[in-house]
Coordinates of C-alpha atoms in Angstrom, one line a residue:
Chain A
M1 CA -39.3 -11.7 159.3
K2 CA -40.1 -8.1 158.6
V3 CA -41.5 -7.3 155.1
L4 CA -41.3 -3.9 153.6
V5 CA -44.0 -2.9 151.1
P6 CA -43.4 0.3 149.1
V7 CA -46.6 1.9 147.9
K8 CA -47.4 4.8 145.5
R9 CA -50.2 7.3 145.3
V10 CA -51.4 7.7 141.7
I11 CA -54.4 9.0 139.8
D12 CA -57.3 6.6 140.5
A13 CA -57.3 3.8 137.8
N14 CA -60.9 4.6 136.9
I15 CA -60.2 8.2 136.1
K16 CA -59.6 9.3 132.5
V17 CA -56.4 11.3 132.6
R18 CA -56.2 14.7 130.8
V19 CA -53.1 16.3 129.4
K20 CA -52.5 19.8 130.6
A21 CA -53.1 22.6 128.0
D22 CA -49.5 23.7 128.3
N23 CA -48.2 20.2 127.6
S24 CA -46.2 20.1 130.8
G25 CA -47.8 17.0 132.2
V26 CA -51.2 15.6 133.1
E27 CA -53.8 17.3 135.2
T28 CA -53.6 16.2 138.8
A29 CA -55.3 19.1 140.6
N30 CA -58.8 18.1 141.9
V31 CA -58.4 14.6 140.5
K32 CA -59.3 11.5 142.5
M33 CA -56.2 9.8 143.8
A34 CA -55.7 6.2 145.0
M35 CA -53.1 3.6 145.9
N36 CA -51.6 2.2 142.7
P37 CA -53.5 -1.1 142.0
F38 CA -50.3 -3.2 141.9
C39 CA -49.2 -1.8 145.3
E40 CA -52.6 -2.9 146.8
I41 CA -51.8 -6.4 145.6
A42 CA -48.4 -6.2 147.3
V43 CA -49.9 -5.0 150.6
E44 CA -52.5 -7.7 150.5
E45 CA -49.8 -10.4 149.9
A46 CA -47.7 -9.1 152.8
V47 CA -50.7 -9.0 155.1
R48 CA -51.7 -12.5 154.1
M49 CA -48.2 -13.7 154.9
K50 CA -48.5 -12.1 158.3
E51 CA -51.9 -13.8 158.8
A52 CA -50.4 -17.1 157.8
G53 CA -47.6 -16.6 160.4
T54 CA -44.7 -16.4 157.8
V55 CA -44.2 -12.7 158.6
E56 CA -44.0 -10.8 161.9
E57 CA -44.3 -7.2 160.8
V58 CA -45.4 -5.4 157.7
I59 CA -44.0 -2.0 157.1
A60 CA -45.4 0.3 154.4
V61 CA -43.3 3.0 152.9
T62 CA -43.9 5.8 150.4
A63 CA -42.1 8.8 149.0
G64 CA -43.6 12.1 147.8
P65 CA -45.5 15.1 149.0
S66 CA -47.3 15.0 152.3
Q67 CA -50.6 13.9 150.7
C68 CA -49.0 10.5 150.0
Q69 CA -49.7 9.7 153.6
E70 CA -53.2 8.8 152.4
S71 CA -51.8 5.7 150.7
L72 CA -49.9 4.8 153.8
R73 CA -53.1 5.1 155.8
T74 CA -54.8 2.8 153.3
A75 CA -52.0 0.2 153.7
L76 CA -52.3 0.5 157.5
A77 CA -56.1 0.0 157.2
M78 CA -55.5 -3.1 155.0
G79 CA -53.3 -4.6 157.8
A80 CA -49.8 -3.1 157.7
D81 CA -48.3 -2.6 161.2
R82 CA -46.6 0.7 160.7
A83 CA -45.5 3.2 158.0
I84 CA -42.6 5.3 156.9
M85 CA -43.3 8.6 155.0
I86 CA -40.3 9.9 152.9
E87 CA -41.5 13.4 152.4
T88 CA -40.3 15.4 149.3
D89 CA -41.8 17.7 146.7
E90 CA -39.0 16.9 144.2
V91 CA -39.8 15.0 141.0
L92 CA -39.1 11.3 141.8
E93 CA -37.7 8.9 139.2
P94 CA -37.5 5.1 139.6
L95 CA -33.7 5.2 140.3
G96 CA -34.1 7.8 142.9
V97 CA -36.9 5.9 144.6
A98 CA -34.9 2.7 144.5
K99 CA -32.1 4.6 146.3
L100 CA -34.5 5.9 148.9
L101 CA -35.9 2.4 149.5
K102 CA -32.4 1.0 149.8
A103 CA -31.7 3.4 152.6
V104 CA -34.9 2.4 154.4
V105 CA -34.0 -1.3 153.9
D106 CA -30.6 -0.7 155.4
N107 CA -32.2 0.9 158.4
E108 CA -35.0 -1.6 158.9
G109 CA -33.5 -4.9 157.8
P110 CA -36.5 -6.6 156.3
G111 CA -36.1 -10.2 155.0
M112 CA -38.2 -9.4 151.9
V113 CA -39.5 -6.4 149.9
I114 CA -42.9 -7.0 148.2
M115 CA -44.0 -4.3 145.7
G116 CA -46.1 -3.6 142.6
K117 CA -44.5 -4.4 139.3
Q118 CA -45.2 -1.0 138.0
A119 CA -47.1 2.2 138.8
I120 CA -50.0 3.0 136.4
D121 CA -48.9 6.7 136.1
G122 CA -45.3 6.5 134.8
D123 CA -45.6 2.9 133.6
N124 CA -41.8 2.5 134.1
N125 CA -41.7 -1.0 135.5
Q126 CA -38.2 -0.4 137.0
T127 CA -38.2 0.4 140.7
G128 CA -38.3 -3.2 142.1
Q129 CA -35.6 -4.5 139.8
M130 CA -33.4 -1.4 140.6
L131 CA -33.9 -1.8 144.3
S132 CA -32.9 -5.5 144.1
A133 CA -29.8 -4.5 142.1
L134 CA -28.7 -1.8 144.6
L135 CA -29.2 -4.3 147.5
G136 CA -27.4 -7.1 145.7
W137 CA -30.5 -9.3 146.4
S138 CA -32.3 -11.8 144.3
Q139 CA -35.3 -10.5 142.2
G140 CA -38.6 -12.0 141.3
A141 CA -40.3 -9.7 138.8
F142 CA -44.0 -10.0 137.7
T143 CA -44.9 -12.8 140.2
S144 CA -48.3 -14.6 140.4
K145 CA -47.3 -16.9 143.2
I146 CA -45.0 -16.4 146.3
E147 CA -44.1 -19.3 148.7
V148 CA -41.5 -18.7 151.4
A149 CA -39.6 -21.9 152.2
G150 CA -37.0 -21.4 154.9
D151 CA -34.2 -19.3 153.6
S152 CA -35.5 -19.3 150.0
V153 CA -38.7 -18.3 148.3
N154 CA -40.4 -20.2 145.4
I155 CA -42.0 -17.9 142.9
V156 CA -44.0 -18.2 139.7
R157 CA -43.4 -15.3 137.2
E158 CA -45.7 -14.2 134.4
V159 CA -43.5 -14.1 131.3
D160 CA -44.4 -13.6 127.7
A161 CA -44.1 -17.3 126.8
G162 CA -46.1 -18.5 129.8
L163 CA -45.1 -19.1 133.4
Q164 CA -41.6 -19.3 134.8
S165 CA -40.9 -20.9 138.2
L166 CA -37.8 -19.8 140.1
T167 CA -36.3 -20.4 143.5
L168 CA -34.8 -17.2 145.0
K169 CA -32.3 -17.0 147.7
M170 CA -33.5 -14.8 150.6
P171 CA -33.5 -11.8 151.1
A172 CA -35.4 -11.0 148.0
V173 CA -37.3 -8.2 146.2
V174 CA -40.4 -9.5 144.6
T175 CA -42.7 -7.5 142.3
V176 CA -46.3 -8.6 142.0
D177 CA -48.6 -9.0 139.0
L178 CA -52.3 -8.8 138.9
R179 CA -53.2 -12.5 139.4
L180 CA -51.4 -12.9 142.7
N181 CA -54.4 -12.1 144.8
E182 CA -57.6 -10.1 145.1
P183 CA -56.9 -7.2 147.5
R184 CA -59.3 -6.7 150.4
Y185 CA -61.3 -3.5 151.1
A186 CA -60.4 -1.9 154.4
S187 CA -63.3 -2.1 156.8
L188 CA -64.4 1.1 158.6
P189 CA -63.2 -0.1 162.0
N190 CA -59.8 -0.9 160.4
I191 CA -59.7 2.5 158.8
M192 CA -60.3 4.1 162.2
K193 CA -57.7 1.8 163.8
A194 CA -55.2 2.7 161.1
K195 CA -55.2 6.4 162.2
K196 CA -53.6 5.3 165.5
K197 CA -50.9 3.1 163.9
P198 CA -47.4 4.6 164.0
M199 CA -46.1 6.6 161.0
D200 CA -42.5 7.9 160.9
T201 CA -41.6 10.8 158.7
T202 CA -38.2 11.2 157.1
T203 CA -36.7 13.0 154.1
P204 CA -34.3 12.2 151.2
A205 CA -31.7 14.4 153.0
D206 CA -32.1 12.6 156.3
L207 CA -31.6 9.3 154.4
G208 CA -28.5 10.8 152.7
V209 CA -29.9 10.1 149.2
D210 CA -29.4 12.3 146.1
I211 CA -32.6 12.2 144.1
T212 CA -31.7 14.8 141.4
P213 CA -33.6 13.8 138.3
R214 CA -31.7 12.4 135.3
V215 CA -34.4 12.8 132.7
N216 CA -35.9 16.1 131.4
V217 CA -39.5 15.9 130.5
I218 CA -39.7 18.0 127.3
S219 CA -43.4 17.8 126.8
V220 CA -46.5 15.6 127.5
G221 CA -49.0 15.4 124.7
E222 CA -52.2 13.6 123.6
P223 CA -51.8 10.2 121.9
P224 CA -52.8 10.1 118.2
A225 CA -56.6 9.9 118.1
R226 CA -58.4 7.3 116.1
E227 CA -61.0 8.4 113.5
A228 CA -64.6 7.5 114.3
G229 CA -65.7 4.2 112.9
V230 CA -69.0 2.9 111.6
I231 CA -71.6 0.4 112.9
V232 CA -72.3 -2.4 110.4
P233 CA -75.7 -4.0 110.4
D234 CA -74.7 -7.7 110.0
V235 CA -71.8 -10.1 109.6
A236 CA -72.1 -10.2 105.8
T237 CA -71.5 -6.4 105.6
L238 CA -68.7 -6.7 108.1
V239 CA -66.9 -9.3 106.0
D240 CA -67.5 -7.3 102.8
K241 CA -66.0 -4.1 104.4
L242 CA -63.0 -6.0 105.7
R243 CA -62.4 -7.6 102.2
N244 CA -63.2 -4.6 99.9
E245 CA -62.9 -1.4 101.9
A246 CA -60.2 -2.1 104.6
K247 CA -58.6 -4.9 102.4
V248 CA -57.3 -6.7 105.5
I249 CA -58.6 -10.1 104.7
S250 CA -58.8 -12.0 101.4
Chain B
M1 CA -19.7 5.2 119.7
S2 CA -21.7 2.1 119.0
I3 CA -25.1 0.9 120.1
L4 CA -25.6 -2.4 121.8
V5 CA -28.9 -4.3 121.2
V6 CA -29.6 -7.1 123.7
A7 CA -31.0 -10.0 121.8
E8 CA -34.0 -11.9 123.1
H9 CA -34.0 -15.6 122.3
D10 CA -34.7 -19.1 123.7
N11 CA -31.2 -20.4 123.0
E12 CA -32.4 -21.8 119.7
T13 CA -34.2 -19.0 117.9
L14 CA -33.8 -15.2 117.8
A15 CA -37.1 -13.7 119.1
S16 CA -38.9 -11.5 116.7
A17 CA -38.8 -8.6 119.2
T18 CA -35.0 -8.4 118.6
Y19 CA -35.6 -7.3 115.0
N20 CA -37.8 -4.5 116.3
A21 CA -35.2 -3.4 118.8
V22 CA -32.6 -3.4 116.0
A23 CA -35.0 -1.2 113.9
A24 CA -35.0 1.3 116.8
A25 CA -31.2 1.2 117.1
S26 CA -30.9 2.0 113.4
Q27 CA -32.5 5.4 114.0
L28 CA -29.6 6.3 116.3
S29 CA -26.1 7.4 115.2
G30 CA -23.5 4.7 115.6
D31 CA -22.7 1.1 114.6
I32 CA -25.0 -1.5 115.9
E33 CA -23.7 -4.5 117.8
I34 CA -25.9 -7.3 119.2
L35 CA -25.3 -9.2 122.4
V36 CA -26.5 -12.8 122.5
A37 CA -26.3 -14.1 126.1
G38 CA -27.4 -17.6 126.5
S39 CA -26.3 -21.2 126.5
G40 CA -25.7 -23.1 123.3
T41 CA -26.4 -20.0 121.3
S42 CA -24.1 -20.4 118.2
G43 CA -27.2 -20.7 116.0
V44 CA -28.8 -17.6 117.5
A45 CA -25.6 -15.6 117.1
E46 CA -25.4 -16.7 113.4
A47 CA -29.0 -15.5 112.9
A48 CA -28.1 -12.2 114.6
A49 CA -25.1 -11.8 112.3
K50 CA -27.3 -12.0 109.2
I51 CA -29.3 -8.9 110.1
P52 CA -28.4 -6.2 107.6
G53 CA -26.6 -3.2 109.2
V54 CA -25.2 -5.1 112.2
A55 CA -21.5 -4.5 112.7
K56 CA -20.7 -7.2 115.2
V57 CA -22.3 -9.9 117.3
L58 CA -21.1 -10.6 120.8
N59 CA -21.9 -14.2 121.8
A60 CA -21.8 -14.9 125.5
D61 CA -22.4 -18.6 125.5
S62 CA -22.3 -19.7 129.1
A63 CA -24.5 -21.9 131.3
E64 CA -25.4 -19.0 133.7
Y65 CA -27.3 -17.3 130.9
A66 CA -29.4 -20.3 129.9
N67 CA -32.7 -19.1 131.5
D68 CA -32.5 -15.3 131.4
I69 CA -31.9 -15.0 135.1
A70 CA -31.6 -11.2 135.5
E71 CA -29.2 -11.5 138.4
N72 CA -26.7 -13.3 136.1
T73 CA -27.2 -11.3 132.9
A74 CA -27.2 -7.8 134.5
P75 CA -23.5 -8.0 135.5
L76 CA -22.6 -8.8 131.8
L77 CA -24.5 -5.7 130.7
V78 CA -22.8 -3.6 133.3
Q79 CA -19.4 -4.8 132.1
L80 CA -20.3 -4.0 128.4
A81 CA -22.4 -0.8 128.7
P82 CA -19.6 1.7 129.2
N83 CA -18.3 0.9 125.7
Y84 CA -21.6 2.0 124.1
S85 CA -23.7 5.2 123.8
H86 CA -26.9 3.3 124.0
V87 CA -28.0 -0.2 125.2
L88 CA -31.4 -1.3 123.8
A89 CA -33.6 -4.3 124.7
P90 CA -37.1 -5.1 123.7
A91 CA -39.8 -4.1 126.2
T92 CA -40.9 -7.7 126.7
T93 CA -40.9 -9.5 130.0
F94 CA -37.3 -10.4 129.2
G95 CA -36.1 -6.8 128.7
K96 CA -38.3 -5.4 131.5
N97 CA -36.7 -7.9 133.9
V98 CA -33.0 -7.4 133.2
M99 CA -32.6 -3.8 132.0
P100 CA -33.6 -2.0 135.2
R101 CA -31.3 -4.2 137.2
A102 CA -28.4 -3.4 134.9
S103 CA -29.4 0.3 134.8
A104 CA -29.4 0.7 138.6
L105 CA -25.9 -1.0 138.8
L106 CA -24.7 1.6 136.2
D107 CA -26.4 4.4 138.1
V108 CA -28.5 5.2 135.0
Q109 CA -32.2 6.2 134.8
Q110 CA -33.5 3.8 132.2
I111 CA -36.0 5.1 129.6
S112 CA -38.8 2.5 129.4
E113 CA -40.8 1.3 126.4
I114 CA -40.0 4.0 123.8
T115 CA -42.3 4.4 120.8
A116 CA -40.3 7.0 118.9
I117 CA -36.8 8.5 118.7
E118 CA -36.5 12.3 118.4
S119 CA -32.7 12.4 118.6
D120 CA -29.8 10.4 120.2
D121 CA -30.9 11.6 123.7
T122 CA -34.6 12.4 123.3
F123 CA -37.4 9.8 123.1
V124 CA -41.2 9.5 123.1
R125 CA -42.8 7.0 125.5
P126 CA -46.4 6.3 126.5
I127 CA -47.5 7.1 130.1
Y128 CA -50.8 6.5 131.9
A129 CA -51.5 3.3 129.8
G130 CA -51.0 5.3 126.6
N131 CA -53.4 8.0 127.5
A132 CA -50.5 10.5 127.3
M133 CA -47.2 10.5 125.4
A134 CA -44.2 11.9 127.1
T135 CA -41.1 13.3 125.2
V136 CA -38.1 12.8 127.5
Q137 CA -34.5 13.7 127.3
S138 CA -31.9 11.5 129.1
T139 CA -28.9 13.2 130.7
D140 CA -27.1 9.9 131.5
S141 CA -23.9 9.1 129.6
V142 CA -25.1 5.7 128.6
K143 CA -28.8 5.5 127.5
M144 CA -30.4 2.4 128.8
I145 CA -33.6 1.9 126.8
T146 CA -36.4 -0.6 126.3
V147 CA -38.2 -0.6 123.0
R148 CA -41.9 -1.1 122.4
M149 CA -41.8 -3.6 119.5
T150 CA -45.0 -2.6 117.8
A151 CA -43.7 1.0 117.4
F152 CA -40.7 0.0 115.2
E153 CA -41.2 -2.1 112.1
A154 CA -38.9 -5.2 112.2
V155 CA -35.7 -5.0 110.1
A156 CA -35.0 -7.7 107.5
E157 CA -33.6 -11.0 108.8
D158 CA -31.2 -11.7 106.0
G159 CA -28.6 -9.9 104.0
G160 CA -25.9 -9.0 106.5
S161 CA -22.7 -10.8 107.5
A162 CA -21.4 -9.4 110.8
S163 CA -18.6 -11.0 112.6
V164 CA -19.3 -13.1 115.7
E165 CA -17.0 -12.6 118.7
A166 CA -17.2 -15.0 121.6
I167 CA -17.1 -13.3 125.0
A168 CA -16.6 -14.8 128.4
G169 CA -19.4 -15.3 131.0
T170 CA -19.6 -13.4 134.2
G171 CA -20.5 -16.4 136.3
D172 CA -23.5 -17.5 138.3
A173 CA -24.5 -14.8 140.9
G174 CA -26.0 -17.7 143.0
L175 CA -29.1 -15.7 143.8
A176 CA -31.8 -17.4 141.8
S177 CA -32.2 -20.8 140.3
F178 CA -34.4 -21.9 137.5
V179 CA -37.1 -24.5 138.3
S180 CA -39.3 -24.8 135.2
Q181 CA -41.1 -23.0 132.5
E182 CA -44.6 -23.7 131.2
V183 CA -44.7 -22.7 127.6
S184 CA -48.0 -22.7 125.8
K185 CA -47.7 -24.5 122.5
S186 CA -49.8 -23.4 119.5
D187 CA -49.7 -23.9 115.8
R188 CA -51.2 -20.4 115.4
P189 CA -49.0 -17.3 114.7
E190 CA -47.4 -15.6 117.7
L191 CA -49.7 -13.0 119.3
T192 CA -47.3 -10.1 119.1
T193 CA -46.3 -10.7 115.5
A194 CA -49.5 -12.0 113.9
R195 CA -51.0 -9.9 111.1
I196 CA -54.5 -10.6 112.4
V197 CA -55.5 -11.1 116.0
I198 CA -58.9 -12.2 117.3
S199 CA -59.5 -11.8 121.1
G200 CA -62.2 -12.9 123.4
G201 CA -63.4 -11.2 126.5
R202 CA -65.7 -11.8 129.4
G203 CA -68.6 -12.0 127.0
M204 CA -67.2 -15.4 125.9
K205 CA -68.7 -16.7 129.2
S206 CA -66.4 -19.7 129.4
G207 CA -63.1 -21.1 128.2
E208 CA -65.2 -23.8 126.5
N209 CA -66.5 -21.2 124.1
F210 CA -63.0 -20.1 122.9
P211 CA -63.0 -22.8 120.1
L212 CA -65.6 -20.5 118.4
I213 CA -63.0 -17.8 117.9
E214 CA -60.2 -20.3 117.4
S215 CA -62.1 -21.6 114.3
V216 CA -62.3 -18.1 112.9
A217 CA -58.6 -17.6 113.8
D218 CA -57.6 -20.7 111.8
K219 CA -59.5 -19.4 108.7
L220 CA -57.8 -16.0 108.9
N221 CA -54.4 -17.4 110.0
A222 CA -54.8 -15.2 113.1
A223 CA -53.5 -15.4 116.6
V224 CA -55.9 -15.7 119.5
G225 CA -55.8 -13.2 122.4
A226 CA -58.0 -12.4 125.4
S227 CA -58.8 -9.5 127.6
R228 CA -57.7 -9.4 131.2
A229 CA -61.3 -10.1 132.3
A230 CA -61.2 -13.4 130.4
V231 CA -57.8 -14.4 131.7
D232 CA -58.8 -13.5 135.3
A233 CA -62.0 -15.5 134.9
G234 CA -59.8 -18.5 134.0
Y235 CA -61.1 -18.9 130.4
V236 CA -57.5 -18.9 129.0
S237 CA -54.0 -18.7 130.4
N238 CA -52.2 -15.4 131.0
D239 CA -50.0 -15.5 127.9
F240 CA -53.1 -14.8 125.8
Q241 CA -53.6 -11.5 127.6
V242 CA -53.7 -8.3 125.4
G243 CA -53.5 -5.1 127.4
Q244 CA -51.3 -2.7 129.3
T245 CA -50.2 -5.4 131.7
G246 CA -50.2 -8.2 129.1
K247 CA -49.0 -8.0 125.5
V248 CA -49.1 -4.9 123.4
V249 CA -50.2 -5.8 119.8
A250 CA -50.6 -3.7 116.7
P251 CA -51.8 -6.1 113.9
D252 CA -53.3 -5.1 110.6
L253 CA -56.7 -6.4 111.9
Y254 CA -57.8 -6.8 115.5
I255 CA -61.2 -8.4 116.2
A256 CA -62.4 -7.8 119.7
V257 CA -65.2 -10.3 120.6
G258 CA -67.3 -9.8 123.8
I259 CA -64.7 -7.3 125.1
S260 CA -66.1 -4.2 126.7
G261 CA -62.9 -2.1 126.1
A262 CA -61.5 -1.3 129.5
I263 CA -58.7 1.3 129.4
Q264 CA -56.2 -1.4 130.2
H265 CA -57.2 -3.5 127.2
L266 CA -57.3 -0.5 124.8
A267 CA -53.8 0.3 125.8
G268 CA -52.7 -3.0 124.4
M269 CA -54.4 -2.9 121.0
K270 CA -55.4 0.6 120.0
D271 CA -52.5 1.0 117.6
S272 CA -53.9 -1.8 115.5
K273 CA -54.5 -0.7 111.9
V274 CA -58.1 -1.8 111.7
I275 CA -60.2 -2.7 114.7
V276 CA -63.4 -4.7 114.7
A277 CA -65.7 -4.9 117.8
I278 CA -68.4 -7.4 118.2
N279 CA -70.4 -6.9 121.4
N280 CA -74.1 -7.0 122.3
D281 CA -73.8 -3.8 124.4
E282 CA -73.8 -0.8 122.1
E283 CA -72.6 1.4 124.9
A284 CA -69.4 -0.6 125.3
P285 CA -66.3 1.7 125.1
I286 CA -64.7 -0.7 122.6
F287 CA -66.9 0.8 119.9
Q288 CA -65.2 4.2 120.4
V289 CA -61.9 2.8 119.0
A290 CA -63.5 0.4 116.5
D291 CA -63.4 1.1 112.7
Y292 CA -66.2 -1.4 112.3
G293 CA -68.6 -2.2 115.1
L294 CA -71.2 -5.0 115.1
V295 CA -73.8 -4.8 117.9
A296 CA -74.8 -8.5 118.1
D297 CA -74.8 -11.5 120.3
L298 CA -71.4 -13.1 119.7
F299 CA -72.8 -16.6 120.0
D300 CA -74.8 -15.8 116.8
A301 CA -72.2 -13.5 115.1
I302 CA -69.1 -15.6 115.5
P303 CA -70.6 -18.8 113.9
A304 CA -72.0 -16.6 111.2
L305 CA -68.6 -15.0 110.6
D306 CA -67.0 -18.4 110.6
A307 CA -69.5 -19.5 107.9
E308 CA -69.0 -16.3 105.9
L309 CA -65.3 -16.9 105.7
G310 CA -65.9 -20.3 104.2

């Protein structure tokens, strides 16, 4: 079975993002970028499945400007076999990305798509579910356990009430949550090797997909700031403040 | 045109998040209808019909909807959505699972997790874990929206008398089957709706120390939460997690115990009205959002707090 792993390049999770002065978006120039953390977990899971013999080939795919190749190289260094770069400078929305990925799935015929449950930039949490819908496949969203069993896959999903176990008919789109695994760091020899792994480049037009945005971003602003608080010397003062100043406990 | 709110429930009780989603719907122009899709849901439909301002409840009581399988529920939404200007669902794991599936089938770009409504087509939503707020305008004919429940104060539960209309199911898609659900049982208030929340982080050192904050929680009638670090370390289960990838809470009082205040955690609690931080590291970022900070060893401070509360 082939597994397709879509990945996204985002502002590094450890960087504090800054809103642009003209409120058109957040500052991305000269900011450290990295693979979206949830995507790393997805790559790790696919590579582990290959190491366990469940999967023959792991294909990483991304869409965006040419710099996004960096994230594909990271995926290859982690153990993906080859990569597909869908190059575009257009604004990408989850529905457009899902359509691009559907076209790649139609070309490649993977038995499963494993991807992050959301990207930490747009925080949309949509693309996997949308891809699954467009393909007419089963969907396992927010998974913390994936076990392939013949022509089905047993998953555990992290839901608000606790954990939900489902059996999905293959092929399936599975989106991963944080507790699924701990992604590896790519070793230097593997980073070197990744440079020689194959990477195909295509475009939305080549794939025959219309990615025209549906949403106008009117403005991007700062969140409301909290006023500075005070340090209290001891527990008795804390309780007194909560009772008599903030009046949140009786 | 009318607005459809997709109710979240467990086939017995209407989930509180539904009342927040109705509150968001009430800021849009149009009558509000509620869809209850489940199995054995007559009680849930009756509860939905009592919400003031609701014009009609659609009750899709059919076996394929029993366990919120998105592959089964999405076709129902696809069938209904063209009759409405907006379809809203809570931005819980329920709404986040089914709404994008339905949206893609409708060829609509969903607007996720809105926190404010500017007009019938323009909404505010957090991006970058709440470090920026985007104002976005949808150009799709049906607006598919998930609603961050803490941003909209729940509507009243009683006072209305909407009609309940039974609608037929769309059948089992045959793609996914339910195996089991592990639900954490607790006598304490639910995390997302509690007036007071006390959360423990990595500083708790072990799950065996959580009874320290549970005792305080019981005296304050508070819910117990945890940071991702505490969940990842196995101190408590994932349904306790407060943060960008866990639950977003906005109680009147949030007490963070032994939590450093990673960006991901702050995203889940910084809209709380009053924040207390108890941490032995005075440099911890949690103090930057705290109204009251106490620099102390939690193993001294929490028993003292417990005693102080009587």
